[in-house]
PDB file of C-alpha atoms in Angstrom:
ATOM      1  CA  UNK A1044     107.234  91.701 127.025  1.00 52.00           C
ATOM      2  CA  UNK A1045     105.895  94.933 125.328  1.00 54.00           C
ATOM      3  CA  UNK A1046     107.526  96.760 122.789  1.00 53.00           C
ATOM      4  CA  UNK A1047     107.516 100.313 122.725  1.00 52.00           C
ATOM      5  CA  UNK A1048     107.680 102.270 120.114  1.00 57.00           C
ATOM      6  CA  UNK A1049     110.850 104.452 118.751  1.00 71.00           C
ATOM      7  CA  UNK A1050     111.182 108.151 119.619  1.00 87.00           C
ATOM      8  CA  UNK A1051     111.744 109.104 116.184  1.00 88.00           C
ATOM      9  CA  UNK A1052     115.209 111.287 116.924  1.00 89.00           C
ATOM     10  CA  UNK A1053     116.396 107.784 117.445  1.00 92.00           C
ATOM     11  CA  UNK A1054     115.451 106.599 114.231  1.00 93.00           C
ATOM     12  CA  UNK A1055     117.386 109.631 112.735  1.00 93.00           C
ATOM     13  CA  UNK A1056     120.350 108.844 114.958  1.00 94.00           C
ATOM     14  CA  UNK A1057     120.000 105.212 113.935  1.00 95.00           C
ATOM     15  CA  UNK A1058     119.133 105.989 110.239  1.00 93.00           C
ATOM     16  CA  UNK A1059     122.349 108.208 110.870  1.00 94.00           C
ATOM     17  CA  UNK A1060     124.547 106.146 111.937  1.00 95.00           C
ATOM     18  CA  UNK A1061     124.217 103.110 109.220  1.00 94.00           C
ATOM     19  CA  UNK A1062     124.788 105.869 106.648  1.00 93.00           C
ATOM     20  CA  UNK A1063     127.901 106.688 107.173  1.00 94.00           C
ATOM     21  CA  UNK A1064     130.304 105.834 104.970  1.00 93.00           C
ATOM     22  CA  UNK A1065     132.946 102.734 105.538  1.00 92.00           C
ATOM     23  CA  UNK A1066     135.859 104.643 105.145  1.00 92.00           C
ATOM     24  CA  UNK A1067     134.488 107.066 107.671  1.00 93.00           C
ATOM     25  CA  UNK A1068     134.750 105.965 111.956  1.00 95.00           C
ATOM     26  CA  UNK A1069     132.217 107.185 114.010  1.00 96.00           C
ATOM     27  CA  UNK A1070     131.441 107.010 117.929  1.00 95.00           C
ATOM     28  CA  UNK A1071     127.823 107.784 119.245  1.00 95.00           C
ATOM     29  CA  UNK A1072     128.438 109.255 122.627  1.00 90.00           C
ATOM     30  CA  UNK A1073     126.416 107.884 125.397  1.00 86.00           C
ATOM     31  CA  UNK A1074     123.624 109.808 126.567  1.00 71.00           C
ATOM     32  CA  UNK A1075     120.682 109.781 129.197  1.00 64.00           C
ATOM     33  CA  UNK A1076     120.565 109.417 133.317  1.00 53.00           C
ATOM     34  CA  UNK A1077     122.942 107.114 135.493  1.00 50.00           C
ATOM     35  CA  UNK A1078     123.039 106.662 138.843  1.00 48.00           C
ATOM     36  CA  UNK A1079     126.500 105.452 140.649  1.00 50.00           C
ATOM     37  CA  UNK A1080     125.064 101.908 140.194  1.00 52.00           C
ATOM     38  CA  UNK A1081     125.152 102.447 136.541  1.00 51.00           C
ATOM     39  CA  UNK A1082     121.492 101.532 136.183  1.00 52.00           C
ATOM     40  CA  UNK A1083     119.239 104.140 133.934  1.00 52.00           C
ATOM     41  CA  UNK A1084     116.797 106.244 135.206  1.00 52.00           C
ATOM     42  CA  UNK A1085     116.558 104.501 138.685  1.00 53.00           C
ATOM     43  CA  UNK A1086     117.294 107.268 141.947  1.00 55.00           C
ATOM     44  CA  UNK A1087     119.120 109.439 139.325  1.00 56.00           C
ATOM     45  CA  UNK A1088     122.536 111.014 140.826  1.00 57.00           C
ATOM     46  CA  UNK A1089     123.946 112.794 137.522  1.00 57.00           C
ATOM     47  CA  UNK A1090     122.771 113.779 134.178  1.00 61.00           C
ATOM     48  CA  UNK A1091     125.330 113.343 130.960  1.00 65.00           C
ATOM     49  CA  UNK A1092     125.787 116.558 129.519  1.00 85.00           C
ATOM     50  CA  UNK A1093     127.448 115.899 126.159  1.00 92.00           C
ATOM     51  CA  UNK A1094     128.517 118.617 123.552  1.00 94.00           C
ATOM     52  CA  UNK A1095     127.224 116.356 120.647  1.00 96.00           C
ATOM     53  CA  UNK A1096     125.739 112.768 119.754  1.00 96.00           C
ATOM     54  CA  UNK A1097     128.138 111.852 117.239  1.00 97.00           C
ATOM     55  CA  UNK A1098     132.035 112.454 116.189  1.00 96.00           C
ATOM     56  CA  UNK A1099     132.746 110.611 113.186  1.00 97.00           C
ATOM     57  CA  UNK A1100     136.868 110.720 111.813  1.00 95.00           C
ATOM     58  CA  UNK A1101     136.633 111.422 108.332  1.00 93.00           C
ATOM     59  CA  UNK A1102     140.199 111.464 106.676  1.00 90.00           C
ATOM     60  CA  UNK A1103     142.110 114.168 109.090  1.00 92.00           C
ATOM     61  CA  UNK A1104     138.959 115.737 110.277  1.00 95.00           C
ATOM     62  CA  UNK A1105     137.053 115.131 113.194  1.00 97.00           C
ATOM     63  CA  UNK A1106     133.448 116.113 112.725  1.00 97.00           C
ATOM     64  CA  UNK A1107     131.192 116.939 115.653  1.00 98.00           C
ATOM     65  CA  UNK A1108     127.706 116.061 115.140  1.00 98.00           C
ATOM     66  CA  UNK A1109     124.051 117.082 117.159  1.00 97.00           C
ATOM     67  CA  UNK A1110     121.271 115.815 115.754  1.00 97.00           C
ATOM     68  CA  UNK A1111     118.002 117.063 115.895  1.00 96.00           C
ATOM     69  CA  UNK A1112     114.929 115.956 114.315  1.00 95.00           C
ATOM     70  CA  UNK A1113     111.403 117.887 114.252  1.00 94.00           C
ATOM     71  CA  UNK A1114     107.964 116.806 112.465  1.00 93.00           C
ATOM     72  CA  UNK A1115     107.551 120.681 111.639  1.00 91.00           C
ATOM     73  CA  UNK A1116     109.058 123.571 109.441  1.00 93.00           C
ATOM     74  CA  UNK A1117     111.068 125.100 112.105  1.00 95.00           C
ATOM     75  CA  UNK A1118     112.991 123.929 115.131  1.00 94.00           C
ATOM     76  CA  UNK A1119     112.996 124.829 118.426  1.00 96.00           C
ATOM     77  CA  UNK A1120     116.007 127.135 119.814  1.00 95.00           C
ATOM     78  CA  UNK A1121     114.557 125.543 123.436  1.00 94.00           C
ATOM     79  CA  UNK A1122     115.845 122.007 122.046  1.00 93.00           C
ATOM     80  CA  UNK A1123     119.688 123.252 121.889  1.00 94.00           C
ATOM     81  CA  UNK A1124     121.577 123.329 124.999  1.00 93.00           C
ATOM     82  CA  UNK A1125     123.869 125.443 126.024  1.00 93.00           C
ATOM     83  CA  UNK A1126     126.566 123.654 126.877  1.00 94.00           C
ATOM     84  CA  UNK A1127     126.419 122.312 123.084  1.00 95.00           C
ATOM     85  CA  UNK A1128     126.747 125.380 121.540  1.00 95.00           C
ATOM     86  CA  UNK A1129     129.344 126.498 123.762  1.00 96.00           C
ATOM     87  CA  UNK A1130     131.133 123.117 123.902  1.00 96.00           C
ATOM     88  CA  UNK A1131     131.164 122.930 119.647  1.00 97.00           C
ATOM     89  CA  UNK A1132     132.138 126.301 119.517  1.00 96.00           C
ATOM     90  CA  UNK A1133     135.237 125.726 121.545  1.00 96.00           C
ATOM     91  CA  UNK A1134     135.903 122.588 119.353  1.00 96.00           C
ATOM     92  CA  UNK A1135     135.902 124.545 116.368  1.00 95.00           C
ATOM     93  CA  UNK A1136     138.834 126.946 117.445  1.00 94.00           C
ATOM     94  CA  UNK A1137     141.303 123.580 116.657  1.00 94.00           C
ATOM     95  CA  UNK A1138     142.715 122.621 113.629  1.00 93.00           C
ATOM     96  CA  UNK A1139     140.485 119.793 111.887  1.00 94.00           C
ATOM     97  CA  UNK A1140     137.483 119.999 113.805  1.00 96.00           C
ATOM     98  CA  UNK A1141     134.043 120.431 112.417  1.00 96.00           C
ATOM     99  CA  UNK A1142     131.367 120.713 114.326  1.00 97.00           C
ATOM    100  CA  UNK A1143     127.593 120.533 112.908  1.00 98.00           C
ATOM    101  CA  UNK A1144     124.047 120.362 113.891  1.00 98.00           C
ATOM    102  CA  UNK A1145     122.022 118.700 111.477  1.00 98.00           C
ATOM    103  CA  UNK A1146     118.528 119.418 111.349  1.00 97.00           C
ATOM    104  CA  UNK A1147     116.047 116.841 110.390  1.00 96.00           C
ATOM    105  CA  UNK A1148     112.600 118.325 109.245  1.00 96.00           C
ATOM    106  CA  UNK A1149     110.464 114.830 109.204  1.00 93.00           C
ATOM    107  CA  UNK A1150     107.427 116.584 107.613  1.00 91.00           C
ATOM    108  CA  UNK A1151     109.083 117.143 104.405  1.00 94.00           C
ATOM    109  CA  UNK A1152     111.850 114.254 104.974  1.00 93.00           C
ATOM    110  CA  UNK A1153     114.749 117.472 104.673  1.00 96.00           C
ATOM    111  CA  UNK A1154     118.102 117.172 106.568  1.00 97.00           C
ATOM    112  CA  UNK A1155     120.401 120.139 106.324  1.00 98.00           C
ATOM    113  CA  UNK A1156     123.487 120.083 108.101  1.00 97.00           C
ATOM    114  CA  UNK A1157     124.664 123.768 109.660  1.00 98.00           C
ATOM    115  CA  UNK A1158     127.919 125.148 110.944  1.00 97.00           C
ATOM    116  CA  UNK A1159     128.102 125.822 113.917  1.00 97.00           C
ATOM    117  CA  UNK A1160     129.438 129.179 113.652  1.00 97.00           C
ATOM    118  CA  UNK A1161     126.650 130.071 111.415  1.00 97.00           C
ATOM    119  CA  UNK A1162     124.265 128.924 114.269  1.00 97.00           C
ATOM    120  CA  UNK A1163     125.794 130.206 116.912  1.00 96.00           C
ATOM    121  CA  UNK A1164     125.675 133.898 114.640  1.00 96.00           C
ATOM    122  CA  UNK A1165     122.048 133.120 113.987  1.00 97.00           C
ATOM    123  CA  UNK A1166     120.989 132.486 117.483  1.00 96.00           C
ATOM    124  CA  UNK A1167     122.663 135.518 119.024  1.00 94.00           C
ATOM    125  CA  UNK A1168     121.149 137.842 116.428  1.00 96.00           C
ATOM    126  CA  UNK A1169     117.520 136.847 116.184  1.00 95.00           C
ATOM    127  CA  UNK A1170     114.534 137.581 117.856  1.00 96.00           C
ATOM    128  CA  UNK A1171     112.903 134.368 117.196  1.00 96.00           C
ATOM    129  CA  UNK A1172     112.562 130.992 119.103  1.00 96.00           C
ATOM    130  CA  UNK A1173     113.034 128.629 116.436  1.00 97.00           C
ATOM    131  CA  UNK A1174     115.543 127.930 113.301  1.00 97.00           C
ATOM    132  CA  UNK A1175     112.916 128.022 110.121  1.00 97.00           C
ATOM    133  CA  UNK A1176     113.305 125.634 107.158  1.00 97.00           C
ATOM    134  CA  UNK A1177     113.844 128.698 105.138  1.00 98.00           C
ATOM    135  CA  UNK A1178     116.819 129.701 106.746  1.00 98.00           C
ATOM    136  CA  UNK A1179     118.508 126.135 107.288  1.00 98.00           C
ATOM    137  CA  UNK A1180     117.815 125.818 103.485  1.00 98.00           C
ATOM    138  CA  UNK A1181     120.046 129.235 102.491  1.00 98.00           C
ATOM    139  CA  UNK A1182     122.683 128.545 105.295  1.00 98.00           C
ATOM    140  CA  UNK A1183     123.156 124.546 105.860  1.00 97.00           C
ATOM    141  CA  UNK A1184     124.189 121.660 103.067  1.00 97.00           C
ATOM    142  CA  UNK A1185     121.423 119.583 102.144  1.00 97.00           C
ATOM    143  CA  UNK A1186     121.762 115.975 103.066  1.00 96.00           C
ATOM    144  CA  UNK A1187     120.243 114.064 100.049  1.00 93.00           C
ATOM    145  CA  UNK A1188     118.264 111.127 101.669  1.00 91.00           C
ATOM    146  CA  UNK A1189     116.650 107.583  99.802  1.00 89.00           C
ATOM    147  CA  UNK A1190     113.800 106.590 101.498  1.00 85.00           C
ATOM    148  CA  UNK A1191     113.901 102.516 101.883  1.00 80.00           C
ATOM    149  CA  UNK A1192     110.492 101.240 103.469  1.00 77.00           C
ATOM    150  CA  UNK A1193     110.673 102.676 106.446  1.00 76.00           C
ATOM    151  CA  UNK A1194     113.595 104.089 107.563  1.00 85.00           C
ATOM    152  CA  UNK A1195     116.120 106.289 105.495  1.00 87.00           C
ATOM    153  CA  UNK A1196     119.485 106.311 103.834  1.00 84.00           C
ATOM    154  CA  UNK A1197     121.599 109.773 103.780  1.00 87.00           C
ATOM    155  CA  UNK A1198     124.285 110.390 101.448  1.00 86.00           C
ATOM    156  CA  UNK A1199     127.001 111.556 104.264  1.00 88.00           C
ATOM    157  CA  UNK A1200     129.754 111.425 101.179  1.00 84.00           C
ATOM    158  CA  UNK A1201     128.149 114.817 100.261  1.00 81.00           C
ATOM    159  CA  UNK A1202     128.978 116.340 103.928  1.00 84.00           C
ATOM    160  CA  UNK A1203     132.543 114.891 104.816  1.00 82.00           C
ATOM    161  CA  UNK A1204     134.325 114.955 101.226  1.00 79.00           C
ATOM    162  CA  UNK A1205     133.331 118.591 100.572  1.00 70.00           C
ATOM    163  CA  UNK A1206     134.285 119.759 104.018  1.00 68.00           C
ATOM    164  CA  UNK A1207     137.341 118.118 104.068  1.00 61.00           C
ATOM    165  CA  UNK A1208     138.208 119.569 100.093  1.00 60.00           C
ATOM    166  CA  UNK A1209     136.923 122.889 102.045  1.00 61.00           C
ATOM    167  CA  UNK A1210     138.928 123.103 105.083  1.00 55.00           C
ATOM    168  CA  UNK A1211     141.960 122.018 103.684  1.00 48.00           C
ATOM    169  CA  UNK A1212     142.065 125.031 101.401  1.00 41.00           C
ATOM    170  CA  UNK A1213     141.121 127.151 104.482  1.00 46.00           C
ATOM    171  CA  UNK A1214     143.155 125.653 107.205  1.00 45.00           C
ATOM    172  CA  UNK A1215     141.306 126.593 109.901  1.00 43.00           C
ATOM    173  CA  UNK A1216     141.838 131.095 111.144  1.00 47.00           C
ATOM    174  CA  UNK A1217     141.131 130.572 114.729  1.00 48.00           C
ATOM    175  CA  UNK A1218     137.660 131.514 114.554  1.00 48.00           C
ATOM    176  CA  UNK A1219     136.636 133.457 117.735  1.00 50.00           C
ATOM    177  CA  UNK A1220     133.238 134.265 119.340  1.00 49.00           C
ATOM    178  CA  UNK A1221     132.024 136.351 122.460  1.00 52.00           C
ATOM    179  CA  UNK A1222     129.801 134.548 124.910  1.00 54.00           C
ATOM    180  CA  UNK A1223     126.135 134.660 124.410  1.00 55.00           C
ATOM    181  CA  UNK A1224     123.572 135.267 127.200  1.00 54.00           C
ATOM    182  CA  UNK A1225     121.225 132.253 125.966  1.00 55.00           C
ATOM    183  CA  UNK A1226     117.759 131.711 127.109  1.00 52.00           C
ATOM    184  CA  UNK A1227     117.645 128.310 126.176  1.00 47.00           C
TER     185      UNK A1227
END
């Protein structure tokens, strides 16, 4: 049997997913082709279009997480869907829900995680095609991350504790948006 290699977005989500914390519970949604047989990527009928990859239940908030992971300094506005931005958006209007993208920049081993109200603001107001490093590194939290061998640790304490400490002095104002004409 050959082994093929990891796509290294799963490594991230992987990486991801043994970092978070015990107190914390977390779901990675299923993702990828089906048919009604249930086999994968055999006479495809439907395509799963989920909002994020992860929700993780951290105290009495329920974060929403996309990952996305890029070997250069910027990423891709083409590699966000629609239906995520819209779908997170809409999540954010309720009480205790926190939805994210966090952006992993594999050349220079950064993760920053963003809000996504502060994406969705960014995308309808710029010109460009990508998210650059230097923007994800005044707007987003920075993920500290260990490097072990080959694969990495995140410190995920540093996301969920000060969000929750944040939102609970907020308490969520019903946030509102317009629809965006995205051509992603």
């Amino acid at each position: 049997m050959i082994k093929l290699a990891k796509n290294e977005g799963k490594k991230f989500e992987e990486d991801f997913k043994r970092s978070v914390p015990e107190w914390c519970w977390c779901n990675r949604y299923k993702d990828g082709t089906a048919n009604f047989k249930g086999d994968k990527n055999e006479n495809v009928r439907f395509q799963a279009h989920n909002i994020c990859d992860f929700e993780v239940f951290a105290k009495d908030k329920l974060f929403l997480l996309e990952l996305k992971s890029y070997q250069g300094v910027s990423i891709p506005l083409s590699g966000i869907r629609k239906n995520q931005l819209e779908g997170m958006i809409k999540a954010s209007r309720y009480k205790n829900v926190i939805p994210y993208f966090l952006l992993n920049f594999r050349g220079i081993q950064r993760v920053y995680a963003i809000k996504i109200q502060t994406l969705y603001e960014f995308i309808g107001t710029t010109t460009r095609k990508s998210i650059p490093l230097k923007w994800c590194i005044e707007n987003g939290i920075e993920i500290p991350s260990e490097q072990k061998r080959t694969r990495f640790r995140y410190n995920l304490e540093i996301l969920f504790s000060e969000q929750i400490e944040e939102s609970e002095v907020k308490e969520s104002k019903g946030w509102k948006y317009k629809e965006l004409k995205l051509g992603v």
